[in-house]
Coordinates of C-alpha atoms and ligand atoms in Angstrom, one line a residue:
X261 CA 148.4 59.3 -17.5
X262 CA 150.4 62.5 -17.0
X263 CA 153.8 62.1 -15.2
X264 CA 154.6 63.8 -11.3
X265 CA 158.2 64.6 -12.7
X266 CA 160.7 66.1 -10.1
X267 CA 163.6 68.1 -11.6
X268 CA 166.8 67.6 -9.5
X269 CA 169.9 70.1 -9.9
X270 CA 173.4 70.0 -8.1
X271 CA 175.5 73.3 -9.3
X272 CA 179.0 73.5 -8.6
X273 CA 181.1 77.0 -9.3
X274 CA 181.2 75.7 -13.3
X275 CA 179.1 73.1 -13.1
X276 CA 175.2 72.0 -13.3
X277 CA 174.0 68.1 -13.0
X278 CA 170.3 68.2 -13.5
X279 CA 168.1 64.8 -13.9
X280 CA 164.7 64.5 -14.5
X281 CA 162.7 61.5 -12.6
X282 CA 159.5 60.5 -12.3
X283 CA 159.9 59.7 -8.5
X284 CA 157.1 57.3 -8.3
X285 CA 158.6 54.8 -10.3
X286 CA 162.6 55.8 -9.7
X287 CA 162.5 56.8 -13.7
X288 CA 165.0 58.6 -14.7
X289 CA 163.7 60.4 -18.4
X290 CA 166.7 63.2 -18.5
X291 CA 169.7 63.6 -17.2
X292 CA 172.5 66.9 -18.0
X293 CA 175.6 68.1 -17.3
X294 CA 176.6 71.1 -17.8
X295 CA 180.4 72.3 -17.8
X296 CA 183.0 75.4 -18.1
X297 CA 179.8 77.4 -16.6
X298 CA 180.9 80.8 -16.5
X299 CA 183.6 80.4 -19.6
X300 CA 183.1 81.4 -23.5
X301 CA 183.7 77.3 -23.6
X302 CA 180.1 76.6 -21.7
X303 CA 178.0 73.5 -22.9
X304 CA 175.7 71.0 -21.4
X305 CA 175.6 67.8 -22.4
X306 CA 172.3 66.0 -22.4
X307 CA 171.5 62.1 -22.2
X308 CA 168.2 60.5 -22.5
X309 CA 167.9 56.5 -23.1
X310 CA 171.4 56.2 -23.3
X311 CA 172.3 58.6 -25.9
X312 CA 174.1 61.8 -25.3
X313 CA 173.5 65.4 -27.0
X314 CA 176.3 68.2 -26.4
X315 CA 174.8 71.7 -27.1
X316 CA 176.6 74.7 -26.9
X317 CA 176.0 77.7 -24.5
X318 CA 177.7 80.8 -26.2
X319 CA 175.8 83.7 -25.1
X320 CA 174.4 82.5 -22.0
X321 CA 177.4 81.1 -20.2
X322 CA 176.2 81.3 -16.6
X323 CA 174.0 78.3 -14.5
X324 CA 170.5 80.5 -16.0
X325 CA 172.0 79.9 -19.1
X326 CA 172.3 76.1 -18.5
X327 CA 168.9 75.9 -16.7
X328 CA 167.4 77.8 -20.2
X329 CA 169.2 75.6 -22.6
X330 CA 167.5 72.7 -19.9
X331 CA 164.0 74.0 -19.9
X332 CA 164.1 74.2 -23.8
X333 CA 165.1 70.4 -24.3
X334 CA 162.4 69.8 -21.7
X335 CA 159.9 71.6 -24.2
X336 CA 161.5 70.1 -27.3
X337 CA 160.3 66.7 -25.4
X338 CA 157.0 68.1 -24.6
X339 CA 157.6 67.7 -20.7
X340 CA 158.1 71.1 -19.4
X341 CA 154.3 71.1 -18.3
X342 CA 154.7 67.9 -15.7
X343 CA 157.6 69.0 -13.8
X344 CA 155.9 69.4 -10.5
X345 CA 158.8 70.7 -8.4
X346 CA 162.6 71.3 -8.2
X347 CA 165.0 69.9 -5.6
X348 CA 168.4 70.9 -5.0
X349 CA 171.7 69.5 -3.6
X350 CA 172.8 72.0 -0.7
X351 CA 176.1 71.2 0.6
X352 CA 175.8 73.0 3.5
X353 CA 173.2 73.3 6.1
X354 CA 175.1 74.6 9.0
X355 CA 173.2 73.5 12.3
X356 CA 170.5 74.8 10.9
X357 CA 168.8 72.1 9.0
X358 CA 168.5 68.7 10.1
X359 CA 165.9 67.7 7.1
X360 CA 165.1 69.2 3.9
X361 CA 163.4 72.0 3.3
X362 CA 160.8 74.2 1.2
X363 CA 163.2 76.5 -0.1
X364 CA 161.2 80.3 0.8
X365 CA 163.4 83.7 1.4
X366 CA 164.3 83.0 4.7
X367 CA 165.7 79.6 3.9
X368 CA 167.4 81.8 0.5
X369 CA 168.7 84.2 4.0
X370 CA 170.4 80.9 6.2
X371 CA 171.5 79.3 3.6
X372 CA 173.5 82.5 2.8
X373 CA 174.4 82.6 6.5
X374 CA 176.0 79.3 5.6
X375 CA 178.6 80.6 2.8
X376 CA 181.1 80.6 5.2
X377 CA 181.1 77.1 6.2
X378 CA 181.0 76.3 2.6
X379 CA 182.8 79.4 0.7
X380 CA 183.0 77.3 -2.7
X381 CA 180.0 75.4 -2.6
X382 CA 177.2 77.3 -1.2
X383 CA 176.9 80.1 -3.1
X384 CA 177.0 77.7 -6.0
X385 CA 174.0 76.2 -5.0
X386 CA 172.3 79.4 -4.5
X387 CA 173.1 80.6 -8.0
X388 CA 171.2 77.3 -9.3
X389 CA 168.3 78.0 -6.8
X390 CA 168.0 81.4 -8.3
X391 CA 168.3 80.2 -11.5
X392 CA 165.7 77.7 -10.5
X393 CA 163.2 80.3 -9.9
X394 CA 164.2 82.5 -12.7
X395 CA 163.1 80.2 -15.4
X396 CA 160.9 77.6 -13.7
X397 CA 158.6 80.8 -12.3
X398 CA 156.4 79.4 -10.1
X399 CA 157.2 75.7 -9.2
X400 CA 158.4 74.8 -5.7
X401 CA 161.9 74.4 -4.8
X402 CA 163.6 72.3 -2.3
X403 CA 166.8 72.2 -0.8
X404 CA 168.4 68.6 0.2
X405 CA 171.2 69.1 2.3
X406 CA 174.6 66.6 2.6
X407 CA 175.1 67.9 6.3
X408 CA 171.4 67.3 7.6
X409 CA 171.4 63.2 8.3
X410 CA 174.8 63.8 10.5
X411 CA 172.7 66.6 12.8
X412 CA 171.9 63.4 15.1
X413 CA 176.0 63.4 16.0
X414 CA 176.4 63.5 19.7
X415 CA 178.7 66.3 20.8
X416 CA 181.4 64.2 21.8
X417 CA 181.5 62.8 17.9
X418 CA 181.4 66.5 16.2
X419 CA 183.3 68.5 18.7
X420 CA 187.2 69.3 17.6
X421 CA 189.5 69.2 20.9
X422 CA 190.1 73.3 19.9
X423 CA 189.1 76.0 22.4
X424 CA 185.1 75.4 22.9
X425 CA 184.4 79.3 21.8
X426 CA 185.4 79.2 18.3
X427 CA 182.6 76.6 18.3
X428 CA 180.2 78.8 19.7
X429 CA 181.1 82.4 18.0
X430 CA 182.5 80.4 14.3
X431 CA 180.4 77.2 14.8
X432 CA 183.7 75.0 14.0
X433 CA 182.6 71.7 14.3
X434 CA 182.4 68.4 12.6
X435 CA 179.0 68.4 10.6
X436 CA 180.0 65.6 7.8
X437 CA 178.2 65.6 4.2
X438 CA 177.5 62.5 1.7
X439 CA 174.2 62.7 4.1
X440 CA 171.7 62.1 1.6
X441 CA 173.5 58.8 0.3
X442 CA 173.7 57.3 3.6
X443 CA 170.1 57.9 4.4
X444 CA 169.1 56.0 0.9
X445 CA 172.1 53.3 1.4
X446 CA 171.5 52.8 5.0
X447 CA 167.7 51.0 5.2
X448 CA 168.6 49.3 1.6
X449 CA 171.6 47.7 3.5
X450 CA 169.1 46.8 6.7
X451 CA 166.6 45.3 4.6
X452 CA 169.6 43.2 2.8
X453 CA 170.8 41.4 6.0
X454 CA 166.8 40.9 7.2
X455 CA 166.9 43.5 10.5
X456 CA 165.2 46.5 11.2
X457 CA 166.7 50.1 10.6
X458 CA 165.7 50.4 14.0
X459 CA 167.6 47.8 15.4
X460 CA 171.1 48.1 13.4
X461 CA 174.5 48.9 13.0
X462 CA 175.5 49.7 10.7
X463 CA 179.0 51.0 9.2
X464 CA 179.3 52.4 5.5
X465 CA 181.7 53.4 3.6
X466 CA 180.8 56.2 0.6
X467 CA 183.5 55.9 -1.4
X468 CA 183.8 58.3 -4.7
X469 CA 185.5 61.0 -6.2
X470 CA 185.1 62.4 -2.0
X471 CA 185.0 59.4 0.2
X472 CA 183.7 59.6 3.8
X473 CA 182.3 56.5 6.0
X474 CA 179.8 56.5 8.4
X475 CA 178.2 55.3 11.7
X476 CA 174.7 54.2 11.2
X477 CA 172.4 53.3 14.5
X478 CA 169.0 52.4 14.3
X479 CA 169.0 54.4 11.6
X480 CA 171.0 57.4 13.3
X481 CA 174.4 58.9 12.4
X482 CA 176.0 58.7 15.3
X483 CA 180.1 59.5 13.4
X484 CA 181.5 60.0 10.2
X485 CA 185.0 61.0 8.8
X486 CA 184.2 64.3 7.0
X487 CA 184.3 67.3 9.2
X488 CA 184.0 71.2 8.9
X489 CA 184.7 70.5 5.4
X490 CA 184.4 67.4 2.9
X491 CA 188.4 67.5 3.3
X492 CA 188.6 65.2 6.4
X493 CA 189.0 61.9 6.7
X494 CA 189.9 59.1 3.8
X495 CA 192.0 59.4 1.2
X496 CA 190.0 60.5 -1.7
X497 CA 190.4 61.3 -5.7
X498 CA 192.4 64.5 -5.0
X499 CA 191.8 65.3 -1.3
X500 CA 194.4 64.1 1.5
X501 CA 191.8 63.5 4.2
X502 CA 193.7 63.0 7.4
X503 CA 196.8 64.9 8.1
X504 CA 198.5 66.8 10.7
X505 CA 197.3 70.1 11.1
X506 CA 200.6 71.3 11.3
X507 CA 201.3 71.2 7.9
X508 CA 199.9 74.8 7.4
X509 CA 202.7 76.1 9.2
X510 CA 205.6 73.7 8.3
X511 CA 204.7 74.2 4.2
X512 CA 204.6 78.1 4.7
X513 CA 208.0 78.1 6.8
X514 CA 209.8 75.6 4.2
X515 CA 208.3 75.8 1.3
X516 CA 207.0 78.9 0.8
X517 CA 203.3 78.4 0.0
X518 CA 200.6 80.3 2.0
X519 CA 197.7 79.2 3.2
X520 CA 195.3 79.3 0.5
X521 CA 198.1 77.2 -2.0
X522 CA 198.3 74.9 1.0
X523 CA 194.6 74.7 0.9
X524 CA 194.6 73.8 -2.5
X525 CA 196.9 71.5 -2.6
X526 CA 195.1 70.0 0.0
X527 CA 192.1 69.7 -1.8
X528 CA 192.5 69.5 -5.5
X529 CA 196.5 68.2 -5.4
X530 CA 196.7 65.1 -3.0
X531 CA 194.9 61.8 -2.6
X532 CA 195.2 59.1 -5.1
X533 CA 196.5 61.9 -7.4
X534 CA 199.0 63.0 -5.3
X535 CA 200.5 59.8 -4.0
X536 CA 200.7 58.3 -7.5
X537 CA 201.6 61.5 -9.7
X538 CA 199.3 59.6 -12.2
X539 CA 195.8 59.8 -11.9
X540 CA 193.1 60.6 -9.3
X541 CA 190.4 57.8 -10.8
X542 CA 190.4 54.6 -9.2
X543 CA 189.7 52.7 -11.9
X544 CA 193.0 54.0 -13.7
X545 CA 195.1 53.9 -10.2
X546 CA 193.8 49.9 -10.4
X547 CA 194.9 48.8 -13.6
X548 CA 198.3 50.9 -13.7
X549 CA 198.7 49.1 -9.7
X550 CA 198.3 45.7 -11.7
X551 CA 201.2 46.7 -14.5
X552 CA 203.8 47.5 -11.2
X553 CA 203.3 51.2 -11.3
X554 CA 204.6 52.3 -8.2
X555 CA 202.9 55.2 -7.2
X556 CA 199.5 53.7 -8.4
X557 CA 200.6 50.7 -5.9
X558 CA 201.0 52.7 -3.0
X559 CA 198.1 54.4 -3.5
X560 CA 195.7 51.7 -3.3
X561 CA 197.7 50.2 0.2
X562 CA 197.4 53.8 1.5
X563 CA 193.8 54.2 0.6
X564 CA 192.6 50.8 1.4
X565 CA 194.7 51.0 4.6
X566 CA 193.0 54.0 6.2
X567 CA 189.8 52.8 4.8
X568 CA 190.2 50.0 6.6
X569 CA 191.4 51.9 10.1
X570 CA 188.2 53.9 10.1
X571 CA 185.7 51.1 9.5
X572 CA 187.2 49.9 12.8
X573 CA 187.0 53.7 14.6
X574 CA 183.5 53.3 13.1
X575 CA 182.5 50.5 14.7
X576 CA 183.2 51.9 17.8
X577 CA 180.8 54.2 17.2
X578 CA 178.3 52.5 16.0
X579 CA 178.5 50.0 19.5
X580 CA 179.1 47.7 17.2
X581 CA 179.2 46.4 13.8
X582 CA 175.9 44.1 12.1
X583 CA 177.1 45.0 8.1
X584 CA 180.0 46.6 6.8
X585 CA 178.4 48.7 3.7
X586 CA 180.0 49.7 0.6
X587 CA 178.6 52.8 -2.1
X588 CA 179.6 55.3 -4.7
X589 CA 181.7 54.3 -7.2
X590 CA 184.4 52.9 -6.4
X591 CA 182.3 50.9 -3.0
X592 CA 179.6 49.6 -5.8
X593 CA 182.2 48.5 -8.6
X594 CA 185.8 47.8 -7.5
X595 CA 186.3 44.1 -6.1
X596 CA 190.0 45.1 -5.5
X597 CA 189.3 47.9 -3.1
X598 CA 186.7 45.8 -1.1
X599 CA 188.6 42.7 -0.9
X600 CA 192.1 45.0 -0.3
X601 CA 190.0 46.9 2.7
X602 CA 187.7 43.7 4.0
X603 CA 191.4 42.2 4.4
X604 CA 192.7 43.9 7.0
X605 CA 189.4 43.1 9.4
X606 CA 189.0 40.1 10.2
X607 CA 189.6 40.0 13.7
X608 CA 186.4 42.3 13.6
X609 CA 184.8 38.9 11.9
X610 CA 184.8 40.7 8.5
X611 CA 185.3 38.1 5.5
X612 CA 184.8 38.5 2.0
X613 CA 183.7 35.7 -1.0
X614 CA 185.7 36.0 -3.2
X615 CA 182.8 35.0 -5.9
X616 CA 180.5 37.4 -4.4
X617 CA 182.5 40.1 -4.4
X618 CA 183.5 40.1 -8.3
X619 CA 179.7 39.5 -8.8
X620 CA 177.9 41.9 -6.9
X621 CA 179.5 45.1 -9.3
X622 CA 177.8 47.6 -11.6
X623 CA 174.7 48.2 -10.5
X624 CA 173.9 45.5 -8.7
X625 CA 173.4 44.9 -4.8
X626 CA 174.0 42.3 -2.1
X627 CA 176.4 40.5 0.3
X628 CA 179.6 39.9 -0.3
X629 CA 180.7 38.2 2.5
X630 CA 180.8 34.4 3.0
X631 CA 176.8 32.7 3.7
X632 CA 175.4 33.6 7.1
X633 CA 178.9 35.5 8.3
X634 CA 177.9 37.8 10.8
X635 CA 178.9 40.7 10.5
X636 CA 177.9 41.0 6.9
X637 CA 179.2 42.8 4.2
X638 CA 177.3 44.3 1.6
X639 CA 177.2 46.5 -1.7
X640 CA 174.6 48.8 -1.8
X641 CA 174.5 51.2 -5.1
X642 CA 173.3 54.7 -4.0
X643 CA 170.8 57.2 -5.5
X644 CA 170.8 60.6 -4.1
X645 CA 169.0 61.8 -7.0
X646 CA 165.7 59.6 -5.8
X647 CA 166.2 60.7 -2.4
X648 CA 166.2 63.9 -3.7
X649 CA 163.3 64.1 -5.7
X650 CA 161.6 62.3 -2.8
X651 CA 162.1 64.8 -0.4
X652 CA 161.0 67.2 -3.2
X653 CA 157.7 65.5 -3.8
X654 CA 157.3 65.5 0.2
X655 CA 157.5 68.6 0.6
X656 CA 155.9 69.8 -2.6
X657 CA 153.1 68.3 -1.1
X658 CA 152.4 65.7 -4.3
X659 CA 152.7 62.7 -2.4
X660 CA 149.5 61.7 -0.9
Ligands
ADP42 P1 181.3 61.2 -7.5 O1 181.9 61.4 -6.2 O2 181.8 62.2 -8.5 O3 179.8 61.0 -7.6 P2 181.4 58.4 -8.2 O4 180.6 57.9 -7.1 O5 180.8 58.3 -9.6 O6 182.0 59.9 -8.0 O7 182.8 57.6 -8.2 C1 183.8 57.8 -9.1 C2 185.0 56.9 -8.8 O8 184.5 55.5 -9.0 C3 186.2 57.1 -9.7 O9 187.4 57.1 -8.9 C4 186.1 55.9 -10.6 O10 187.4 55.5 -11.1 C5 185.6 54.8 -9.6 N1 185.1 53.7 -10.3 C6 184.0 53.6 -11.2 N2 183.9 52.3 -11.7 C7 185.0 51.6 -11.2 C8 185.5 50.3 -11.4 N3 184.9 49.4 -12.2 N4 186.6 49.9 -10.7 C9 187.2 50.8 -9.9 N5 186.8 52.1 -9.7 C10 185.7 52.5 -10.3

């Protein structure tokens, strides 16, 4: 029987992920990733049943390049004929898009409209779409957006206390992204504790390379940490999340850096990186914490602390809390950041087993906390990529 295969791409400024799945059966038969886009050092690296291929890109540097060098491995495999459709990770969707979407010009025109929301990351994505179309003539395209699950905010969640009209003319506002994780995560985690989507609360915590948490209501977001920007919020592999706003102003006066270096350091400079001056993976931050490094150390109480703080705020705004939910990474394999976090809650009834919790790890989901605690805690592993490719296949019109 011939395969309903669903390409899914996410480009960043030098970088293409791509995997191939057969959605029907959560398959994945490809995956790439291709780096230094845009640099005579280009290359992708494919990986299909667990072995890995790097192939060069001289010549063709750029994301058309990667998405060529792609298409050819998918004919050396004999598979380019049963990709139906392509679906693509878009950042940013403004107020515009609360769902996904059959990607046409006038979609090509917002989502343009949308660069300066997302000045890094949306034109990326664009440059894959039109890669997309340029060498995969023909085949539908869909954009999957990380801001759409959080259009169901109420205003008193996504407005900043700033004068209401730079909302209106510059539409700064909270809008939050990670949105197509917690819409897999959050009825996998409902189904987990035996209650319906439509009848939970649920808080989870995204925690990767960018960490955000979120309030989940019957199935709604009603908050979550990231704002304007994927800079808000918890303390991430490089990003500071939280701090005063001041700091603009207090770094250009006494240090000398403008607005764009504070920017960066912001982004790129600070988090688990910054604090430790060692490393911004958590895996490495763990095991150099358990050797005394110091700066590791504080890390992890910093991290987990603030974690910690906002699963409270996010009970609030969730009216409640039925499961405390942990994905990405460093939710779905490290025991030490769970148990570290989990910690600092139980006055909210949150408890962790010990046993659980170093056996619910790579891959695997469940609870975590002891038998029949309410509220539970739970691990659920994500998969944007199926989410994506569903939405794809929906829209595509190839699932009936
Ligand atoms: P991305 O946001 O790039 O998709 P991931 O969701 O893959 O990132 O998460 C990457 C993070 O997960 C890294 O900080 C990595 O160290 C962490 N991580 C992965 N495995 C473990 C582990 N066993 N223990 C602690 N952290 C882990």
């Amino acid at each position: 029987m011939s395969q309903q295969l669903i390409l899914v791409l996410n480009c960043g400024s030098s970088s293409l992920k791509g995997a191939l799945l057969d959605n029907r059966s959560g398959d994945v038969l490809l995956s790439c990733l291709g780096e230094k886009l845009t640099t005579d050092d280009a290359y992708i690296t494919f990986k299909q049943n667990g072995e890995k291929q790097q192939v060069s890109l001289a010549g063709r540097t750029d994301h058309t390049g990667a998405v060529a060098a792609l298409l050819e491995k998918l004919q050396e495999l004999g598979l380019q004929n049963q990709v139906r459709a392509i679906g693509h990770r878009v950042v940013h969707g403004g107020e515009k898009y609360s769902a996904s979407v059959l990607i046409d010009e006038t979609v090509i025109a917002e989502l343009e409209a949308c660069i300066p929301l997302a000045p890094l990351h949306n034109p990326a994505n664009l440059t894959g779409i039109r890669a997309a179309q340029n060498i995969f003539p023909g085949l539908p395209n869909v954009a999957v957006f990380d801001t759409a699950f959080h259009q169901t905010l109420p205003a008193h969640a996504y407005t900043y206390a700033v004068p209401n009209k730079l909302y209106r003319e510059h539409g700064l506002r909270r809008y939050g992204f990670h949105g197509t994780s917690y819409r897999f995560v959050a009825p996998e985690a409902a189904r987990i504790i035996g209650k319906n989507i439509d009848d939970s609360r649920l808080v989870i915590a995204h925690l990767g390379n960018g960490a955000s948490i979120a309030a989940v209501k019957n199935g709604r977001s009603m908050d979550t940490s990231m704002g304007l920007t994927p800079l808000e919020g918890l303390v991430m592999g490089t990003r500071a999340g939280d701090i005063d706003a001041s700091v603009f102003v207090f770094l250009a006066a006494n240090a000398g850096m403008n607005a764009e270096a504070v920017n960066d350091m912001l982004n790129k400079q600070s988090g688990l990186l910054g604090i430790s001056e060692l490393s911004n993976d958590c895996r490495e931050i763990e095991e150099a914490a358990a050797k005394g490094h110091e700066g590791a150390k504080l890390a992890m109480e910093v991290m987990t602390y603030r974690l910690a703080k906002y699963i409270a705020a996010m009970a609030v705004a969730a009216g409640g809390i039925d499961a405390l939910v942990f994905t990405g990474g460093i939710g779905e394999n490290s025991d030490t950041v769970r148990s570290k976090t989990v910690g600092y809650l139980a006055f909210l009834g949150l408890n962790i087993d010990e046993a659980a919790n170093t056996a619910v790890r790579f891959g695997k989901a469940g609870i975590i906390s002891p038998d029949g605690q309410t509220p539970a805690v739970v691990v659920v592993p994500t998969n944007e990529e199926l989410m994506i490719a569903n939405d794809t296949a929906d829209l595509a019109g190839l699932s009936a």
